[in-house]
Each structure stands twice: as C-alpha cells, then as structure tokens.
mmCIF file of C-alpha atoms in Angstrom:
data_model
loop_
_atom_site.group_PDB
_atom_site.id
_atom_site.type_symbol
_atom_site.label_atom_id
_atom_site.label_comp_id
_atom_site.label_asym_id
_atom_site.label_seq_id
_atom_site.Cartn_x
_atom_site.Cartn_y
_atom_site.Cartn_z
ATOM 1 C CA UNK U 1151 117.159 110.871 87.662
ATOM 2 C CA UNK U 1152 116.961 110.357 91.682
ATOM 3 C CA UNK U 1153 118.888 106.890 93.161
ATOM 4 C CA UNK U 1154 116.869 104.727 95.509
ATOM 5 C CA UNK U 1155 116.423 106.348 99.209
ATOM 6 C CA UNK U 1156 118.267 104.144 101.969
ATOM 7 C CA UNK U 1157 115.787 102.459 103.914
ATOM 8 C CA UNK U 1158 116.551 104.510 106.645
ATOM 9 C CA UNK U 1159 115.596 107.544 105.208
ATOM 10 C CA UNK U 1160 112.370 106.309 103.888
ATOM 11 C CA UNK U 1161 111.580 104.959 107.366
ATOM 12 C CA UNK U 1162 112.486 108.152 108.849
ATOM 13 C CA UNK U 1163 110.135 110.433 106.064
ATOM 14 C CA UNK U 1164 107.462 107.813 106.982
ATOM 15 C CA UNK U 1165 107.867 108.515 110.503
ATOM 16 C CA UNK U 1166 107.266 112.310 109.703
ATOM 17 C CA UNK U 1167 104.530 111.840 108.329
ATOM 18 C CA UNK U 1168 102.806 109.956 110.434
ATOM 19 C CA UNK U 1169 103.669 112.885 113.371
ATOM 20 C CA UNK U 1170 103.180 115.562 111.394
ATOM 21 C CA UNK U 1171 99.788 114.374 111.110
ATOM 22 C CA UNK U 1172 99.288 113.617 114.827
ATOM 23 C CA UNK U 1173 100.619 116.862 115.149
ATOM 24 C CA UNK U 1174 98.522 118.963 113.154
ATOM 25 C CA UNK U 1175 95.256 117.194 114.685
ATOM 26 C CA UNK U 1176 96.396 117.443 118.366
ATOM 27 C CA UNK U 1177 96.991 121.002 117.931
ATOM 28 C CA UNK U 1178 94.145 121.632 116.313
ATOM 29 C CA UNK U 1179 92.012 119.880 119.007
ATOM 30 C CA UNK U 1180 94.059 121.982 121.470
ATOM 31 C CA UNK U 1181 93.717 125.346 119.711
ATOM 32 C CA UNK U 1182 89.718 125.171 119.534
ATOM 33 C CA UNK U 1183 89.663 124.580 123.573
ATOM 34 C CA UNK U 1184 91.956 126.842 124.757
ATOM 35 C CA UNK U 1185 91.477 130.171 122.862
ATOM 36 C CA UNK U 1186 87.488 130.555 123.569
ATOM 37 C CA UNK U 1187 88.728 132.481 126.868
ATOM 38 C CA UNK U 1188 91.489 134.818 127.958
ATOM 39 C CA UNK U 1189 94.963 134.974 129.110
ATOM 40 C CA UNK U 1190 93.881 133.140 132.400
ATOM 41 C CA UNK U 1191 91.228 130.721 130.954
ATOM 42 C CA UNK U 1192 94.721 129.385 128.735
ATOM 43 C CA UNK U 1193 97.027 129.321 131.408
ATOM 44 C CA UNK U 1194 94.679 127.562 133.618
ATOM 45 C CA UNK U 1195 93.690 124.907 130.627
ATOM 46 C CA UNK U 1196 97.439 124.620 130.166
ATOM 47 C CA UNK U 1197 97.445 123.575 133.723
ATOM 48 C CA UNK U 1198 94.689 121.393 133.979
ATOM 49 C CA UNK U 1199 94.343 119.355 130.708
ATOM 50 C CA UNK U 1200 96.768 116.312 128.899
ATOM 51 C CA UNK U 1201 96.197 118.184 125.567
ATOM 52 C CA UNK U 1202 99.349 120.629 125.106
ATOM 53 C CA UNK U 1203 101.464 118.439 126.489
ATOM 54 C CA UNK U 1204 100.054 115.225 124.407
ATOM 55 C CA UNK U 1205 101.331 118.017 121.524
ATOM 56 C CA UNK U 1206 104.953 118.888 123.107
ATOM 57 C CA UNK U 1207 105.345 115.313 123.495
ATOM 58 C CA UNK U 1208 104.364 114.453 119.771
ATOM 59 C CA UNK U 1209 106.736 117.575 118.471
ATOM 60 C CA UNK U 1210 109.589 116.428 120.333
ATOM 61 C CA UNK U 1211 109.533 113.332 118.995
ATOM 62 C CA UNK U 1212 108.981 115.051 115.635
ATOM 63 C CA UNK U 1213 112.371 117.146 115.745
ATOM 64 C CA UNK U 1214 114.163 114.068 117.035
ATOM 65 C CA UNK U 1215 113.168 111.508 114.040
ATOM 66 C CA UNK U 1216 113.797 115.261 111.890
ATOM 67 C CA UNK U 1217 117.024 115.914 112.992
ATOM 68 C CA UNK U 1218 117.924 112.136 112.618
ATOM 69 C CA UNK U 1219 117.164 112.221 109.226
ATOM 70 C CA UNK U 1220 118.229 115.757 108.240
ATOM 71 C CA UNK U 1221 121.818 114.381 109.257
ATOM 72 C CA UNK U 1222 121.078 111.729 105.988
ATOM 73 C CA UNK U 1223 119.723 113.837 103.894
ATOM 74 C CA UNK U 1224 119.114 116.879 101.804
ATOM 75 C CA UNK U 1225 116.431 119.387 103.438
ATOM 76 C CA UNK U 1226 115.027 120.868 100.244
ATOM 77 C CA UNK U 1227 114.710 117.451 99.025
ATOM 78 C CA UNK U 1228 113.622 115.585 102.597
ATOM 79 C CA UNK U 1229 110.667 118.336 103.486
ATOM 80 C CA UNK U 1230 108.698 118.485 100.248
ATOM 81 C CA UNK U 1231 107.387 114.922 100.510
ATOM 82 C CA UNK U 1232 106.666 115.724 104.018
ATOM 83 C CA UNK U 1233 103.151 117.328 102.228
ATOM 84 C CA UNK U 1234 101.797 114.236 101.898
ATOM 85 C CA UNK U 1235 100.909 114.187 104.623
ATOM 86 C CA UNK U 1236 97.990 117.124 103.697
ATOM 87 C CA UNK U 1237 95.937 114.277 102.541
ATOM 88 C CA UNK U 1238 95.532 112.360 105.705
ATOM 89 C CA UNK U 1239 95.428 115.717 107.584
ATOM 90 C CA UNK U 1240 92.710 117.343 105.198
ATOM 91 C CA UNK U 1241 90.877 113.924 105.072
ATOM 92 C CA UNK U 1242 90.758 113.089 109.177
ATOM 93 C CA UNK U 1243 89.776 116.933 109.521
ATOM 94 C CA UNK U 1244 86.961 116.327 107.345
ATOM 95 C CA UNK U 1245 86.015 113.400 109.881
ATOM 96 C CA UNK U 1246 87.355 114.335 112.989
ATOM 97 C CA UNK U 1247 86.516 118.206 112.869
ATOM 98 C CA UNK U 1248 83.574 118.320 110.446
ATOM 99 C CA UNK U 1249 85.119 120.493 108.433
ATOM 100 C CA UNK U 1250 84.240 121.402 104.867
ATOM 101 C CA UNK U 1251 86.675 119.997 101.881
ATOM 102 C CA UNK U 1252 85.569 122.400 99.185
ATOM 103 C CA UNK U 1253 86.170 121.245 95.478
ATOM 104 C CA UNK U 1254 89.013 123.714 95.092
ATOM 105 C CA UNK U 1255 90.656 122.359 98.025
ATOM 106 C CA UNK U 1256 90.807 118.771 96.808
ATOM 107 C CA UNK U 1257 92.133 120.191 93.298
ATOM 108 C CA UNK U 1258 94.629 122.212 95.300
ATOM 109 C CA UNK U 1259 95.584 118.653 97.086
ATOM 110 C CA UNK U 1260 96.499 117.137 93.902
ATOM 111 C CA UNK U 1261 98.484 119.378 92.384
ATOM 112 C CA UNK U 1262 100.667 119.338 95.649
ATOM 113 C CA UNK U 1263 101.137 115.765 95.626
ATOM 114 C CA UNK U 1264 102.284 116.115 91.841
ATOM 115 C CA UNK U 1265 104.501 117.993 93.207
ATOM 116 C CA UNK U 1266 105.798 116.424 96.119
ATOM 117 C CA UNK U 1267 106.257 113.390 92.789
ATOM 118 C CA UNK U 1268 108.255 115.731 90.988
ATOM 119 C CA UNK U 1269 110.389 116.498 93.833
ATOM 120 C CA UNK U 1270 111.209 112.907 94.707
ATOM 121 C CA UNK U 1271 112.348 112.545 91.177
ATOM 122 C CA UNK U 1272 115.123 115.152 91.494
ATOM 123 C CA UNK U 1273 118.679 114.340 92.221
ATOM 124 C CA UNK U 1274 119.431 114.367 96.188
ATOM 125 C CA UNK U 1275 122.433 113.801 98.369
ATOM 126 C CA UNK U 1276 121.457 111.261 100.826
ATOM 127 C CA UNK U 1277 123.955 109.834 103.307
ATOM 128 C CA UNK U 1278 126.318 111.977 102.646
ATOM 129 C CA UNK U 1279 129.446 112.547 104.564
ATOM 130 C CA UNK U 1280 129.261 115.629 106.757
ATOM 131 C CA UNK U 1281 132.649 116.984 105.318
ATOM 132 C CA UNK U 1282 130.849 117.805 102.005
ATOM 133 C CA UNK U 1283 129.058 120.364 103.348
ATOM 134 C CA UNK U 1284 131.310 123.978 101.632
ATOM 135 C CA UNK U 1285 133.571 124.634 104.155
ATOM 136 C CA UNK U 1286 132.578 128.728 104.146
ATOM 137 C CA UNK U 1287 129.354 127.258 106.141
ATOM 138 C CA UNK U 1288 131.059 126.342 108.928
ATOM 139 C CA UNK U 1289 130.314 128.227 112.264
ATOM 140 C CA UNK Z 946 82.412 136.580 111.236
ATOM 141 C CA UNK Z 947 84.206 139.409 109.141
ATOM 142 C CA UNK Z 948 86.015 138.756 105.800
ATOM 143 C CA UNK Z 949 89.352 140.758 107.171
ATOM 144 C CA UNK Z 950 89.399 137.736 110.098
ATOM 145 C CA UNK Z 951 90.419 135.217 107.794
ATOM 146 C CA UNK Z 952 92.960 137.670 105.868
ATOM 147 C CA UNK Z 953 94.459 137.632 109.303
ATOM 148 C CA UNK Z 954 94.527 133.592 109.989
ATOM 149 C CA UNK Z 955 96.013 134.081 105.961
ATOM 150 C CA UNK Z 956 98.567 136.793 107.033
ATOM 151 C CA UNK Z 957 100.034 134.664 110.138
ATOM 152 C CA UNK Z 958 100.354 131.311 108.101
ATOM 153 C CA UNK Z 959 102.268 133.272 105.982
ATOM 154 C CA UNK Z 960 104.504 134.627 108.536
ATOM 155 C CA UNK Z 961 105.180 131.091 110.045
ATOM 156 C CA UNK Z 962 106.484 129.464 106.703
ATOM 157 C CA UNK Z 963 109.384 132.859 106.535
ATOM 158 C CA UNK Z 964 110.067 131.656 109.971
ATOM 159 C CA UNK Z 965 110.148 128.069 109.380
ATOM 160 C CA UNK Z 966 112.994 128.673 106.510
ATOM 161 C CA UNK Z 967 114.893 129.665 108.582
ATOM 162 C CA UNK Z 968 114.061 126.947 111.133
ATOM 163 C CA UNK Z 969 114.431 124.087 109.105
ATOM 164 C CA UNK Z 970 118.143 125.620 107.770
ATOM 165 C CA UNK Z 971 119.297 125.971 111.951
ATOM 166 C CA UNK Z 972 117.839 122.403 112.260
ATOM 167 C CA UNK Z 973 119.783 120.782 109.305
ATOM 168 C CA UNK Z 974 123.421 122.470 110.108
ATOM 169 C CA UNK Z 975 122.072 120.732 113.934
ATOM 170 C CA UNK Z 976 121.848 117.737 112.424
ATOM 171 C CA UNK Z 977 125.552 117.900 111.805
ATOM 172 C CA UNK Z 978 126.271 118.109 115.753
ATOM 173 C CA UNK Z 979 126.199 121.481 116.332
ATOM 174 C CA UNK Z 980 123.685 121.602 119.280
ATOM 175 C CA UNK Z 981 123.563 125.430 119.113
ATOM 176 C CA UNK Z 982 121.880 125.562 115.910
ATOM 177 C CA UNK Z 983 119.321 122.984 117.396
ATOM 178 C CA UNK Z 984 118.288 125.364 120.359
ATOM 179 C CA UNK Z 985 118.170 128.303 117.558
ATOM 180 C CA UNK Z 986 115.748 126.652 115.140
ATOM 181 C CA UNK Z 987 113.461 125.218 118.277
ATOM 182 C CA UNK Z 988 113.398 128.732 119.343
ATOM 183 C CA UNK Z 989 111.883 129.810 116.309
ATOM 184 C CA UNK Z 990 109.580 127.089 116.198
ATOM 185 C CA UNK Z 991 108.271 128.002 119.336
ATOM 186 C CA UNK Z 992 107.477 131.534 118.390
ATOM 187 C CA UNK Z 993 106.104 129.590 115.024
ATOM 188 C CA UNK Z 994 104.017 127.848 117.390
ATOM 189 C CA UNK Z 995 102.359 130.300 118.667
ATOM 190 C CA UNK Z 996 101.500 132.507 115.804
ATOM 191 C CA UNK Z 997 100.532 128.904 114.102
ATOM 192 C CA UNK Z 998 98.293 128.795 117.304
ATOM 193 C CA UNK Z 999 96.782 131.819 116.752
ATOM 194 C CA UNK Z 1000 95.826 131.543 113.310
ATOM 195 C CA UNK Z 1001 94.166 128.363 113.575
ATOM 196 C CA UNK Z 1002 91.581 130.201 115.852
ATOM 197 C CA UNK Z 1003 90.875 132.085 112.633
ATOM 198 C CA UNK Z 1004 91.324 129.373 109.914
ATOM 199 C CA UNK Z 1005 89.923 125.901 109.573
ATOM 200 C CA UNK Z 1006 92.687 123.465 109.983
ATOM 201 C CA UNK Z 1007 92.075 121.913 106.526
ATOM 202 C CA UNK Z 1008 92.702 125.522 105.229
ATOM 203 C CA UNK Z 1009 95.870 126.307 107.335
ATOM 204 C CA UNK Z 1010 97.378 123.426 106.861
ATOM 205 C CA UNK Z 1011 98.102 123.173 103.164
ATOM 206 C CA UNK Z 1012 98.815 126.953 103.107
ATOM 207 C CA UNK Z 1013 101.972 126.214 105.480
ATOM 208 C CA UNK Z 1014 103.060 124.283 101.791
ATOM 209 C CA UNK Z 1015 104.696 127.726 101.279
ATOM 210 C CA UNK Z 1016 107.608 127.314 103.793
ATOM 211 C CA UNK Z 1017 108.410 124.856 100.672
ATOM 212 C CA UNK Z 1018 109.732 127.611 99.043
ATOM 213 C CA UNK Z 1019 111.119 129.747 101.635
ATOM 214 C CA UNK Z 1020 113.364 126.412 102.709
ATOM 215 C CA UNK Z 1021 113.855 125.856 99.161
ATOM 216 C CA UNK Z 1022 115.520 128.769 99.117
ATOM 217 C CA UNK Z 1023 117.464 129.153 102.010
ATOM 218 C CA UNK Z 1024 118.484 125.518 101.629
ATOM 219 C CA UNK Z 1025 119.883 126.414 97.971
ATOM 220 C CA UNK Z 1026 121.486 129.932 99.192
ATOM 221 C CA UNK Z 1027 122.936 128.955 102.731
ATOM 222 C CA UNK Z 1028 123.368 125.286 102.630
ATOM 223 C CA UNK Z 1029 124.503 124.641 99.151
ATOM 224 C CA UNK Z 1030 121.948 122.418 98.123
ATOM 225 C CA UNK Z 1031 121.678 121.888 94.448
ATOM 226 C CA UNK Z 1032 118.035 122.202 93.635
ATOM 227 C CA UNK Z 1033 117.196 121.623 89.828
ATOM 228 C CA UNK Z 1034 114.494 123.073 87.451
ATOM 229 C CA UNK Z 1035 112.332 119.687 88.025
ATOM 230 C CA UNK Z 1036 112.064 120.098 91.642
ATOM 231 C CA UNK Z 1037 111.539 124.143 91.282
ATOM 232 C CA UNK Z 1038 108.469 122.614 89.177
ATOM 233 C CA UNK Z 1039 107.670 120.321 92.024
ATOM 234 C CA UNK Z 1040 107.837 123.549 94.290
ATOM 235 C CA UNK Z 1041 105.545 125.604 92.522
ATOM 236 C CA UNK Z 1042 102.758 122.563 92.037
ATOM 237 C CA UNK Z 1043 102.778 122.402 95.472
ATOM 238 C CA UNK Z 1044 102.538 126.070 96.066
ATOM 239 C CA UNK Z 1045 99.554 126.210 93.428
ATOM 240 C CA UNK Z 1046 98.049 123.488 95.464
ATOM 241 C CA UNK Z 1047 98.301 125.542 98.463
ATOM 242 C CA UNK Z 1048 97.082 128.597 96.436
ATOM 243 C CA UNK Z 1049 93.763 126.390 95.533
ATOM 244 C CA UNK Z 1050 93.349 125.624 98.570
ATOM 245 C CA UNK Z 1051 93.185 129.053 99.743
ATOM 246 C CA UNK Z 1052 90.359 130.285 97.655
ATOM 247 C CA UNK Z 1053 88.841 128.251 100.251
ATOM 248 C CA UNK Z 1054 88.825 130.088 103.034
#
C-alpha cells in the first residue's frame, strides 16, 4: 500500500495540473488561428500575436515545476495522475471550444481516472536520495 | 471532411506519446542535475510540439487530448526498463484503465 506524498510533491502534481490544463487550452486556441493559412500566414501570426508565446511561457513553467518534482519522485508513478487533468481539459473544451463530449468519451474519462486511483495506490519512491538510482544508469 | 483525416490527427497523437517516453525518461535523469539530459528531452518536446500542433488541426482537442493517455504506457515502460522503477501489477492495472479510457474516447472521433 502507497505512504502519504510529501506536501511538496502534492503541491508540485497540483501545480501540473493546473498548467497542463492552461496548456492544452492555449495551444489549442493557438493551433485553430494559425494553421487556416500557409507557411507565411504562421510565421507572420507568430510574429504578430501574444498567443504562442502566452504557450512557451506556460510550458516553461511546466518543465520547471516538472523537473522540480521529478527530482522527488518516481516518473511512472508522478505522470499518471497528471490525467486528471483530462477532466477539466475535456470539460472547459466543451465550454470554451464548443466542442462535442460524446457519451463514449465521458465513459472513456472515468475509466482513466480509475486508473489514475489505482496508480496512486501503488508503492512509489518519493524523496529519495539521488544515489539510489542503479549505478549502471549513470552517464 | 474525409474519414482518413482524422486517422491522420489519430496516427500523429500516437507518434507524440513514443516520443514523449522518451522525453519524460531524459527529463527525470535531468532532474538529477545533469543539464544535458534536460536540453535532450526539451528537444524532443519541441519536435512533439509540433506534430502535437499538427494533429490538433485534424482532431478536436477533447479527442486529442485523452488519446496522449498512451505516453502512460510508453513512460511506463521506459521508466521500468531504463530507470529502474519498480512498477507493480496494480499500477499496470491503473495503466491499462487509463489506456481503455483513452481507447473510449477515441471511438469518438
């Protein structure tokens, strides 16, 4: 059975979710402007609208908080809970985007937050020390 | 709009989680200081990005988005076969709900 998270950790997979979410809609909102035209029409969008870079800016700040709490712990623990996030994403694209959330689509949404429960019930290494990493991985 | 364009959107989403195993592994031994590994998985991202990009002009974001769930088993297993990780049978069950999810939500598009 899992141990509690450190509250660091669960601040920092809060965090993630919250970008990954910002993410996903920014880029989204970027994506259906800039690919209507060609090669020029994207460079010259690029050049002349906040949007991509409102996106860099949010990803950058999404592999910083990542890599912060990557160094605590494990990643095939850390990035399954990271699809929670698919609700607020599906649910704000339904609002934002007018898209359609189909019944199979909200079925599929539950099973992967069972999932993303079962995960977080596994055993994880959080916190721990760098030097228990198998040596045969180092560079 | 014709039935292969979405096969494509489906096709590049699928692409993008094989890259983001890899990714995510580069990004974790970065998170142990080694700033090379850093620069290696944000170079992948990048070219993640802009397949990612690309797709979304064929799938709805509320379709793409859940479908990315299966880099959850492409960093499962890298993280179990090149970091070590011990993953156990309960969260290979958590793995594949999440991937049937993301198959559900497929039948979608």
């Amino acid at each position: 059975m899992s141990r509690p998270l450190p509250m660091r950790v669960l601040l920092g997979l809060a965090v993630a979710l919250l970008l990954d979410t910002l993410v996903q809609l920014s880029w989204k909102w970027t994506a259906s402007g800039l690919l209507d035209g060609g090669a020029h029409d994207i460079i010259m969008a690029v050049l002349h609208r906040p949007y991509p870079l409102v996106v860099i800016a949010l990803m950058i700040l999404q592999m910083i908080n990542w890599l912060k709490l990557l160094a605590h712990v494990d990643l095939s623990f850390a990035q399954p809970i990271t699809a929670l996030s698919y609700i607020s994403v599906c649910l704000l694209s339904v609002l934002l985007f007018a898209e359609d959330l189909g019944r199979y689509q909200i079925i599929g949404i539950g099973c992967i937050i069972v999932g993303v429960w079962f995960v977080s019930r596994t055993e994880h290494r959080s916190d721990d020390p760098v030097a228990a990493m198998p040596r045969e991985l180092e560079p | 709009m014709s039935s292969a364009v979405p096969l494509v959107g489906v096709l590049l989403v699928v692409v993008c989680c094989a890259i983001e195993g890899f990714a995510q592994v580069f990004y974790k031994k970065g998170a142990r200081g080694r700033r090379r590994f850093v620069v290696y998985g944000t170079s992948l991202f990048a070219l993640e990005a802009v397949l990612y990009t690309v797709a979304l002009r064929y799938l709805d974001l509320s379709t793409a988005y859940p479908l990315g769930s299966l880099s959850f088993v492409s960093v499962t297993l890298l993280s179990q076969w090149l970091l070590r990780e011990r993953v156990t049978p309960t969260r290979w069950v958590g793995i594949l709900l999440i991937l049937a999810g993301a198959a559900l939500v497929v039948m979608h598009a």
